[in-house]
Amino acid sequence: MTVRPMTSQAPESIVPTHWYNVLSDLTDVEDAARLRRARPQDQGTSQPANSRITPQIPLTMYRQSLSREPFIEIPEEVRRQYLRWRPTPLRRARNLELLLDTPARIYFKYEGTSPTGSHKLNTALAQAYYYKQAGVKELTTGTGAGQWGSALSLAARIHGLRCTVYMVRVSHEQKPYRRVMMEMNGARVVPSPSTGTSAGRTALERDPETGGSLSIANAEAFEHAAALEHCNLSVGSGENHVLLHQTVIGQEALRQLEAIDEFPDVVIGAVGAGSNFSGLAFPFFHEKIRTGRATRFVAVEPEACPKLTKGTYAWDYNDFTGVTPMTKMYTLGHTFVSPGIHAGGLRYHGAAPLLSAMYEQKLIEAVAHPQQAVFEAGLTFAEQEWITPAPESAHAIRAAIDEAVRAREEGRAKVILFNLSGHGLLDLSAYDHYLSGRMTDMAATDEQIRTSLDRLPPQDDGQPSGAAARSR
Ligand SMILES: *Cc1c(COP(=O)(O)O)cnc(C)c1O
């Protein structure tokens, strides 16, 4: 019963024809969410604020990211590709409900059925399409555990583009299977830091034994793209256009729930930079303001990287070395290095500008959870629902279970919807670590956060960076 799809609607009628643009429903977020700011060293020069990264993004996609149109058409070719595996299942976690003895009804949208095992292919296919249209021949990117790299390499192969992925060295060595997936798709996978870029050489000089980090891998990819004429950098989360592409998730879920006459009281998702959470939540946010419902939106982050619950809303870089322009976002500071938790996809120091603006306006909530409580939830879900969640997705499960338990305590039925952003079948070493009792919680310390926030770039809105770095 648990693993049966909830509806028998035709796929064509569930997969949307347009992406939903949340900017059309937001006022007062213009500066924060739409604009970038030049690095302080480029300010006052003839360099326009966007010049360092804008040429990396095809014009169509750049326009999408600034648009105020409520719905933006999905290219027919991309929609046909979505239909190869979409709609993804919307299921009810009945066995989990029984175990928790809760009056709540718990639904989840399962993005783990995508060909690469997570939601990331939704934007990878759209991006590869637009880059191809713009005459680009090669895409490059940085990847941590490899979810984004495997999605982009498949999308690049489908669209006939070369692909070079800088993969954080520790993951390259310890998690070989995602590397193999990328190589099966013809991608060149370079362990980062490498000797092929100056960012990589600098990192290696500083520490020859370094295992690397996503910010270094991204800096290498940025340099790689800048050096080659037809090669562009593609990023897998955070940017407005990425969040836009992911709204296929929420629009499908809306239709799937409508068919069974349900609407969520709370929508939950794990937040790395915010793409799977936003992809599920934004279409429900649109319904909420259209119909006046009281739905809540809960972003879940690890205590090891609590950008929303313990960070500050400030201008900051997207990478460790500060080669990118600045965006306004909730951040722990670009020099923050998150403790090495298994949910590698949630270790990014900042939240997407759009999501950050909405959090600042209190349109969404956030909670942080320690690693062991997350794995406990992940294992409980696997036992009850027979699906092994990615460690990232297990954060959403933790929050969903807590909401369901609260519903029991309050004696109140409610409808919970969470995003199961990916499967964890290539993350079994993390579960092994948990089962063998070797896992620790590894929360970020206040001291670590303070030190990192003190290194924010000058804010030039009258506040020195240290003062801007006051937590909420
Ligand atoms: C990358 C990833 C995340 C976190 O990234 P977002 O952009 O915040 O969604 C979450 N879950 C899975 C399975 C991922 O691969």
Short mmCIF file of N, CA, C and O in Angstrom, two decimals, residues 183-286:
data_model
loop_
_atom_site.label_atom_id
_atom_site.label_comp_id
_atom_site.label_asym_id
_atom_site.label_seq_id
_atom_site.Cartn_x
_atom_site.Cartn_y
_atom_site.Cartn_z
N GLU A 183 31.83 9.66 -15.34
CA GLU A 183 32.69 9.17 -16.43
C GLU A 183 31.89 8.34 -17.43
O GLU A 183 32.17 8.36 -18.63
N MET A 184 30.88 7.62 -16.96
CA MET A 184 30.00 6.89 -17.88
C MET A 184 29.31 7.85 -18.84
O MET A 184 28.96 7.47 -19.97
N ASN A 185 29.11 9.09 -18.39
CA ASN A 185 28.49 10.10 -19.25
C ASN A 185 29.52 10.92 -20.01
O ASN A 185 29.21 11.98 -20.56
N GLY A 186 30.76 10.43 -20.00
CA GLY A 186 31.78 11.07 -20.82
C GLY A 186 32.40 12.31 -20.21
O GLY A 186 33.13 13.04 -20.89
N ALA A 187 32.11 12.60 -18.94
CA ALA A 187 32.69 13.80 -18.32
C ALA A 187 34.14 13.54 -17.94
O ALA A 187 34.54 12.41 -17.66
N ARG A 188 34.92 14.62 -17.95
CA ARG A 188 36.27 14.56 -17.40
C ARG A 188 36.17 14.99 -15.94
O ARG A 188 35.67 16.08 -15.65
N VAL A 189 36.59 14.11 -15.03
CA VAL A 189 36.48 14.41 -13.61
C VAL A 189 37.86 14.68 -13.04
O VAL A 189 38.74 13.82 -13.11
N VAL A 190 38.07 15.89 -12.53
CA VAL A 190 39.37 16.30 -12.03
C VAL A 190 39.31 16.42 -10.51
O VAL A 190 38.49 17.18 -9.99
N PRO A 191 40.15 15.64 -9.78
CA PRO A 191 40.16 15.83 -8.32
C PRO A 191 40.66 17.22 -7.97
O PRO A 191 41.66 17.68 -8.52
N SER A 192 39.93 17.89 -7.06
CA SER A 192 40.27 19.27 -6.70
C SER A 192 40.71 19.35 -5.24
O SER A 192 40.08 18.75 -4.39
N PRO A 193 41.76 20.09 -4.90
CA PRO A 193 42.51 20.99 -5.78
C PRO A 193 43.42 20.24 -6.77
O PRO A 193 44.01 19.22 -6.43
N SER A 194 43.54 20.79 -7.98
CA SER A 194 44.40 20.23 -9.02
C SER A 194 45.55 21.19 -9.29
O SER A 194 45.53 22.34 -8.85
N THR A 195 46.54 20.70 -10.04
CA THR A 195 47.68 21.57 -10.39
C THR A 195 47.39 22.33 -11.69
O THR A 195 48.20 23.13 -12.13
N GLY A 196 46.22 22.10 -12.28
CA GLY A 196 45.92 22.70 -13.57
C GLY A 196 45.41 24.14 -13.52
O GLY A 196 45.31 24.80 -14.55
N THR A 197 45.05 24.62 -12.34
CA THR A 197 44.56 26.00 -12.23
C THR A 197 45.35 26.72 -11.13
O THR A 197 45.91 26.06 -10.23
N SER A 198 45.37 28.04 -11.17
CA SER A 198 46.14 28.75 -10.15
C SER A 198 45.41 28.67 -8.81
O SER A 198 46.04 28.60 -7.75
N ALA A 199 44.07 28.63 -8.83
CA ALA A 199 43.33 28.45 -7.57
C ALA A 199 43.71 27.13 -6.92
O ALA A 199 43.93 27.05 -5.70
N GLY A 200 43.81 26.07 -7.73
CA GLY A 200 44.19 24.76 -7.22
C GLY A 200 45.62 24.75 -6.69
O GLY A 200 45.90 24.22 -5.61
N ARG A 201 46.53 25.37 -7.47
CA ARG A 201 47.94 25.39 -7.04
C ARG A 201 48.10 26.17 -5.73
O ARG A 201 48.85 25.76 -4.84
N THR A 202 47.37 27.29 -5.61
CA THR A 202 47.43 28.07 -4.38
C THR A 202 46.97 27.24 -3.19
O THR A 202 47.62 27.21 -2.13
N ALA A 203 45.86 26.53 -3.37
CA ALA A 203 45.33 25.69 -2.28
C ALA A 203 46.33 24.60 -1.92
O ALA A 203 46.53 24.29 -0.74
N LEU A 204 47.00 24.02 -2.93
CA LEU A 204 47.96 22.94 -2.67
C LEU A 204 49.23 23.47 -1.99
O LEU A 204 49.82 22.80 -1.16
N GLU A 205 49.63 24.69 -2.37
CA GLU A 205 50.80 25.29 -1.71
C GLU A 205 50.50 25.52 -0.24
O GLU A 205 51.34 25.29 0.62
N ARG A 206 49.28 26.00 0.02
CA ARG A 206 48.88 26.28 1.40
C ARG A 206 48.86 25.00 2.22
O ARG A 206 49.26 24.98 3.36
N ASP A 207 48.38 23.93 1.62
CA ASP A 207 48.29 22.66 2.33
C ASP A 207 48.34 21.50 1.32
O ASP A 207 47.32 21.13 0.74
N PRO A 208 49.53 20.93 1.13
CA PRO A 208 49.70 19.86 0.13
C PRO A 208 48.82 18.65 0.41
O PRO A 208 48.51 17.88 -0.49
N GLU A 209 48.40 18.48 1.67
CA GLU A 209 47.60 17.31 2.04
C GLU A 209 46.10 17.58 2.00
O GLU A 209 45.30 16.73 2.37
N THR A 210 45.69 18.77 1.59
CA THR A 210 44.28 19.15 1.70
C THR A 210 43.34 18.22 0.93
O THR A 210 43.67 17.76 -0.16
N GLY A 211 42.20 17.97 1.55
CA GLY A 211 41.19 17.14 0.90
C GLY A 211 40.30 17.95 -0.03
O GLY A 211 39.45 17.41 -0.73
N GLY A 212 40.51 19.27 -0.04
CA GLY A 212 39.73 20.15 -0.92
C GLY A 212 38.42 20.56 -0.30
O GLY A 212 38.04 20.11 0.78
N SER A 213 37.72 21.48 -0.99
CA SER A 213 36.40 21.93 -0.53
C SER A 213 35.62 22.37 -1.76
O SER A 213 36.20 22.61 -2.83
N LEU A 214 34.31 22.50 -1.60
CA LEU A 214 33.48 22.90 -2.74
C LEU A 214 33.83 24.31 -3.21
O LEU A 214 33.82 24.59 -4.41
N SER A 215 34.18 25.20 -2.27
CA SER A 215 34.53 26.56 -2.72
C SER A 215 35.80 26.57 -3.55
O SER A 215 35.93 27.35 -4.48
N ILE A 216 36.76 25.67 -3.23
CA ILE A 216 37.97 25.60 -4.05
C ILE A 216 37.63 24.98 -5.42
O ILE A 216 38.06 25.48 -6.46
N ALA A 217 36.82 23.92 -5.40
CA ALA A 217 36.43 23.26 -6.65
C ALA A 217 35.71 24.26 -7.57
O ALA A 217 35.96 24.31 -8.78
N ASN A 218 34.83 25.08 -6.99
CA ASN A 218 34.12 26.08 -7.78
C ASN A 218 35.07 27.14 -8.33
O ASN A 218 34.92 27.58 -9.48
N ALA A 219 36.04 27.54 -7.52
CA ALA A 219 37.02 28.53 -7.99
C ALA A 219 37.82 27.95 -9.16
O ALA A 219 38.12 28.65 -10.14
N GLU A 220 38.15 26.67 -9.10
CA GLU A 220 38.87 26.03 -10.22
C GLU A 220 38.01 25.98 -11.48
O GLU A 220 38.49 26.26 -12.58
N ALA A 221 36.74 25.63 -11.31
CA ALA A 221 35.84 25.56 -12.46
C ALA A 221 35.66 26.95 -13.08
O ALA A 221 35.66 27.12 -14.30
N PHE A 222 35.56 27.96 -12.22
CA PHE A 222 35.41 29.35 -12.66
C PHE A 222 36.61 29.74 -13.53
O PHE A 222 36.45 30.31 -14.61
N GLU A 223 37.82 29.38 -13.05
CA GLU A 223 39.05 29.70 -13.78
C GLU A 223 39.13 28.92 -15.10
O GLU A 223 39.50 29.47 -16.14
N HIS A 224 38.75 27.65 -15.05
CA HIS A 224 38.73 26.79 -16.23
C HIS A 224 37.84 27.42 -17.31
O HIS A 224 38.23 27.53 -18.48
N ALA A 225 36.65 27.86 -16.92
CA ALA A 225 35.70 28.44 -17.87
C ALA A 225 36.23 29.76 -18.43
O ALA A 225 36.09 30.04 -19.63
N ALA A 226 36.87 30.56 -17.57
CA ALA A 226 37.36 31.87 -18.01
C ALA A 226 38.48 31.72 -19.04
O ALA A 226 38.66 32.58 -19.91
N ALA A 227 39.21 30.61 -18.97
CA ALA A 227 40.38 30.43 -19.84
C ALA A 227 39.99 29.90 -21.23
O ALA A 227 40.78 29.97 -22.16
N LEU A 228 38.80 29.34 -21.37
CA LEU A 228 38.41 28.71 -22.63
C LEU A 228 37.25 29.46 -23.27
O LEU A 228 36.31 29.85 -22.58
N GLU A 229 37.30 29.59 -24.59
CA GLU A 229 36.33 30.45 -25.25
C GLU A 229 34.90 29.91 -25.21
O GLU A 229 33.96 30.64 -24.95
N HIS A 230 34.72 28.63 -25.50
CA HIS A 230 33.35 28.10 -25.60
C HIS A 230 32.96 27.26 -24.39
O HIS A 230 32.14 26.35 -24.49
N CYS A 231 33.62 27.54 -23.28
CA CYS A 231 33.33 26.76 -22.06
C CYS A 231 32.74 27.68 -21.00
O CYS A 231 33.28 28.75 -20.73
N ASN A 232 31.61 27.29 -20.43
CA ASN A 232 30.97 28.12 -19.41
C ASN A 232 30.78 27.37 -18.10
O ASN A 232 30.70 26.14 -18.07
N LEU A 233 30.68 28.16 -17.05
CA LEU A 233 30.44 27.62 -15.71
C LEU A 233 28.94 27.46 -15.48
O LEU A 233 28.17 28.36 -15.78
N SER A 234 28.55 26.31 -14.96
CA SER A 234 27.14 26.10 -14.65
C SER A 234 27.03 25.75 -13.17
O SER A 234 27.81 24.95 -12.66
N VAL A 235 26.08 26.38 -12.47
CA VAL A 235 25.95 26.10 -11.04
C VAL A 235 24.62 25.41 -10.74
O VAL A 235 23.62 25.64 -11.42
N GLY A 236 24.62 24.57 -9.70
CA GLY A 236 23.49 23.68 -9.46
C GLY A 236 22.50 24.12 -8.41
O GLY A 236 21.49 23.46 -8.20
N SER A 237 22.78 25.25 -7.73
CA SER A 237 21.81 25.70 -6.74
C SER A 237 21.97 27.20 -6.51
O SER A 237 22.87 27.83 -7.06
N GLY A 238 21.09 27.77 -5.71
CA GLY A 238 21.24 29.15 -5.25
C GLY A 238 20.75 30.21 -6.20
O GLY A 238 19.99 31.09 -5.80
N GLU A 239 21.14 30.17 -7.46
CA GLU A 239 20.78 31.21 -8.43
C GLU A 239 19.26 31.22 -8.68
O GLU A 239 18.61 30.17 -8.63
N ASN A 240 18.74 32.40 -9.01
CA ASN A 240 17.29 32.52 -9.25
C ASN A 240 16.79 31.55 -10.32
O ASN A 240 15.73 30.93 -10.17
N HIS A 241 17.57 31.40 -11.41
CA HIS A 241 17.09 30.53 -12.49
C HIS A 241 17.05 29.06 -12.06
O HIS A 241 16.23 28.30 -12.54
N VAL A 242 17.93 28.68 -11.16
CA VAL A 242 17.93 27.29 -10.67
C VAL A 242 16.67 27.02 -9.86
O VAL A 242 15.98 26.01 -10.04
N LEU A 243 16.35 27.97 -8.96
CA LEU A 243 15.13 27.81 -8.14
C LEU A 243 13.89 27.77 -9.04
O LEU A 243 12.97 27.00 -8.81
N LEU A 244 13.92 28.61 -10.08
CA LEU A 244 12.81 28.63 -11.04
C LEU A 244 12.62 27.25 -11.68
O LEU A 244 11.50 26.71 -11.70
N HIS A 245 13.72 26.67 -12.19
CA HIS A 245 13.61 25.36 -12.86
C HIS A 245 13.06 24.28 -11.93
O HIS A 245 12.38 23.36 -12.36
N GLN A 246 13.39 24.39 -10.65
CA GLN A 246 12.97 23.34 -9.71
C GLN A 246 11.48 23.41 -9.35
O GLN A 246 10.95 22.50 -8.71
N THR A 247 10.79 24.47 -9.79
CA THR A 247 9.37 24.58 -9.42
C THR A 247 8.49 23.54 -10.10
O THR A 247 7.29 23.47 -9.81
N VAL A 248 9.06 22.74 -11.01
CA VAL A 248 8.26 21.61 -11.54
C VAL A 248 7.85 20.69 -10.39
O VAL A 248 6.76 20.10 -10.42
N ILE A 249 8.70 20.61 -9.36
CA ILE A 249 8.42 19.71 -8.23
C ILE A 249 7.13 20.11 -7.52
O ILE A 249 6.20 19.31 -7.35
N GLY A 250 7.07 21.37 -7.11
CA GLY A 250 5.91 21.83 -6.35
C GLY A 250 4.63 21.87 -7.17
O GLY A 250 3.54 21.58 -6.66
N GLN A 251 4.77 22.24 -8.45
CA GLN A 251 3.57 22.31 -9.29
C GLN A 251 2.96 20.92 -9.48
O GLN A 251 1.74 20.75 -9.46
N GLU A 252 3.83 19.92 -9.68
CA GLU A 252 3.31 18.55 -9.77
C GLU A 252 2.65 18.14 -8.47
O GLU A 252 1.54 17.59 -8.46
N ALA A 253 3.32 18.42 -7.35
CA ALA A 253 2.80 18.01 -6.04
C ALA A 253 1.43 18.65 -5.79
O ALA A 253 0.51 18.00 -5.27
N LEU A 254 1.31 19.91 -6.20
CA LEU A 254 0.04 20.63 -6.05
C LEU A 254 -1.08 19.89 -6.78
O LEU A 254 -2.16 19.65 -6.24
N ARG A 255 -0.81 19.50 -8.03
CA ARG A 255 -1.82 18.78 -8.82
C ARG A 255 -2.10 17.40 -8.25
O ARG A 255 -3.24 16.94 -8.20
N GLN A 256 -1.04 16.72 -7.80
CA GLN A 256 -1.22 15.36 -7.26
C GLN A 256 -2.03 15.40 -5.97
O GLN A 256 -2.84 14.51 -5.72
N LEU A 257 -1.82 16.44 -5.16
CA LEU A 257 -2.59 16.56 -3.92
C LEU A 257 -4.02 17.01 -4.20
O LEU A 257 -4.97 16.54 -3.56
N GLU A 258 -4.17 17.90 -5.17
CA GLU A 258 -5.49 18.37 -5.57
C GLU A 258 -6.38 17.19 -5.95
O GLU A 258 -7.56 17.14 -5.60
N ALA A 259 -5.78 16.24 -6.66
CA ALA A 259 -6.54 15.08 -7.16
C ALA A 259 -7.11 14.25 -6.02
O ALA A 259 -8.07 13.51 -6.20
N ILE A 260 -6.49 14.33 -4.84
CA ILE A 260 -7.02 13.59 -3.70
C ILE A 260 -7.57 14.56 -2.65
O ILE A 260 -7.71 14.23 -1.47
N ASP A 261 -7.81 15.80 -3.10
CA ASP A 261 -8.46 16.80 -2.27
C ASP A 261 -7.69 17.12 -0.98
O ASP A 261 -8.27 17.22 0.10
N GLU A 262 -6.39 17.26 -1.13
CA GLU A 262 -5.55 17.61 0.02
C GLU A 262 -4.78 18.90 -0.26
O GLU A 262 -4.53 19.24 -1.42
N PHE A 263 -4.44 19.60 0.81
CA PHE A 263 -3.56 20.76 0.70
C PHE A 263 -2.72 20.80 1.97
O PHE A 263 -3.24 20.61 3.07
N PRO A 264 -1.40 21.01 1.85
CA PRO A 264 -0.54 20.91 3.05
C PRO A 264 -0.71 22.08 4.03
O PRO A 264 -0.90 23.22 3.60
N ASP A 265 -0.64 21.76 5.32
CA ASP A 265 -0.56 22.80 6.36
C ASP A 265 0.88 23.23 6.56
O ASP A 265 1.16 24.32 7.01
N VAL A 266 1.80 22.29 6.25
CA VAL A 266 3.22 22.62 6.38
C VAL A 266 4.00 21.94 5.26
O VAL A 266 3.76 20.78 4.94
N VAL A 267 4.91 22.71 4.64
CA VAL A 267 5.76 22.20 3.55
C VAL A 267 7.20 22.26 4.03
O VAL A 267 7.66 23.30 4.51
N ILE A 268 7.93 21.13 3.88
CA ILE A 268 9.24 21.00 4.49
C ILE A 268 10.28 20.57 3.45
O ILE A 268 10.00 19.74 2.59
N GLY A 269 11.49 21.14 3.54
CA GLY A 269 12.57 20.70 2.67
C GLY A 269 13.92 20.98 3.30
O GLY A 269 14.06 21.93 4.08
N ALA A 270 14.92 20.15 2.96
CA ALA A 270 16.29 20.39 3.41
C ALA A 270 16.89 21.52 2.59
O ALA A 270 16.57 21.68 1.42
N VAL A 271 17.77 22.32 3.21
CA VAL A 271 18.38 23.43 2.49
C VAL A 271 19.90 23.32 2.43
O VAL A 271 20.58 23.33 3.45
N GLY A 272 20.40 23.16 1.19
CA GLY A 272 21.83 23.32 0.93
C GLY A 272 22.02 24.79 0.61
O GLY A 272 22.42 25.60 1.44
N ALA A 273 21.67 25.17 -0.63
CA ALA A 273 21.52 26.59 -0.94
C ALA A 273 20.04 26.91 -1.15
O ALA A 273 19.66 28.07 -1.20
N GLY A 274 19.20 25.86 -1.30
CA GLY A 274 17.76 26.11 -1.29
C GLY A 274 16.97 25.66 -2.51
O GLY A 274 15.79 25.97 -2.60
N SER A 275 17.57 24.88 -3.43
CA SER A 275 16.82 24.63 -4.66
C SER A 275 15.71 23.59 -4.53
O SER A 275 14.63 23.76 -5.10
N ASN A 276 15.94 22.51 -3.77
CA ASN A 276 14.85 21.52 -3.67
C ASN A 276 13.74 22.03 -2.76
O ASN A 276 12.55 21.81 -3.03
N PHE A 277 14.12 22.75 -1.69
CA PHE A 277 13.10 23.33 -0.81
C PHE A 277 12.24 24.34 -1.58
O PHE A 277 11.01 24.28 -1.56
N SER A 278 12.89 25.25 -2.28
CA SER A 278 12.16 26.28 -3.03
C SER A 278 11.32 25.66 -4.13
O SER A 278 10.20 26.10 -4.39
N GLY A 279 11.89 24.65 -4.80
CA GLY A 279 11.18 24.01 -5.90
C GLY A 279 9.86 23.41 -5.44
O GLY A 279 8.85 23.48 -6.14
N LEU A 280 9.84 22.85 -4.24
CA LEU A 280 8.60 22.30 -3.70
C LEU A 280 7.73 23.41 -3.12
O LEU A 280 6.52 23.46 -3.33
N ALA A 281 8.35 24.33 -2.37
CA ALA A 281 7.57 25.30 -1.58
C ALA A 281 6.96 26.44 -2.41
O ALA A 281 5.82 26.84 -2.15
N PHE A 282 7.69 26.97 -3.39
CA PHE A 282 7.23 28.18 -4.07
C PHE A 282 5.83 28.06 -4.70
O PHE A 282 5.00 28.96 -4.52
N PRO A 283 5.52 26.99 -5.43
CA PRO A 283 4.16 26.90 -6.00
C PRO A 283 3.06 26.88 -4.92
O PRO A 283 1.96 27.39 -5.15
N PHE A 284 3.37 26.30 -3.75
CA PHE A 284 2.40 26.32 -2.65
C PHE A 284 2.30 27.71 -2.03
O PHE A 284 1.25 28.13 -1.56
N PHE A 285 3.43 28.43 -2.04
CA PHE A 285 3.42 29.83 -1.58
C PHE A 285 2.49 30.66 -2.47
O PHE A 285 1.71 31.48 -1.99
N HIS A 286 2.57 30.41 -3.78
CA HIS A 286 1.70 31.10 -4.74
C HIS A 286 0.23 30.81 -4.40
O HIS A 286 -0.60 31.73 -4.37
#
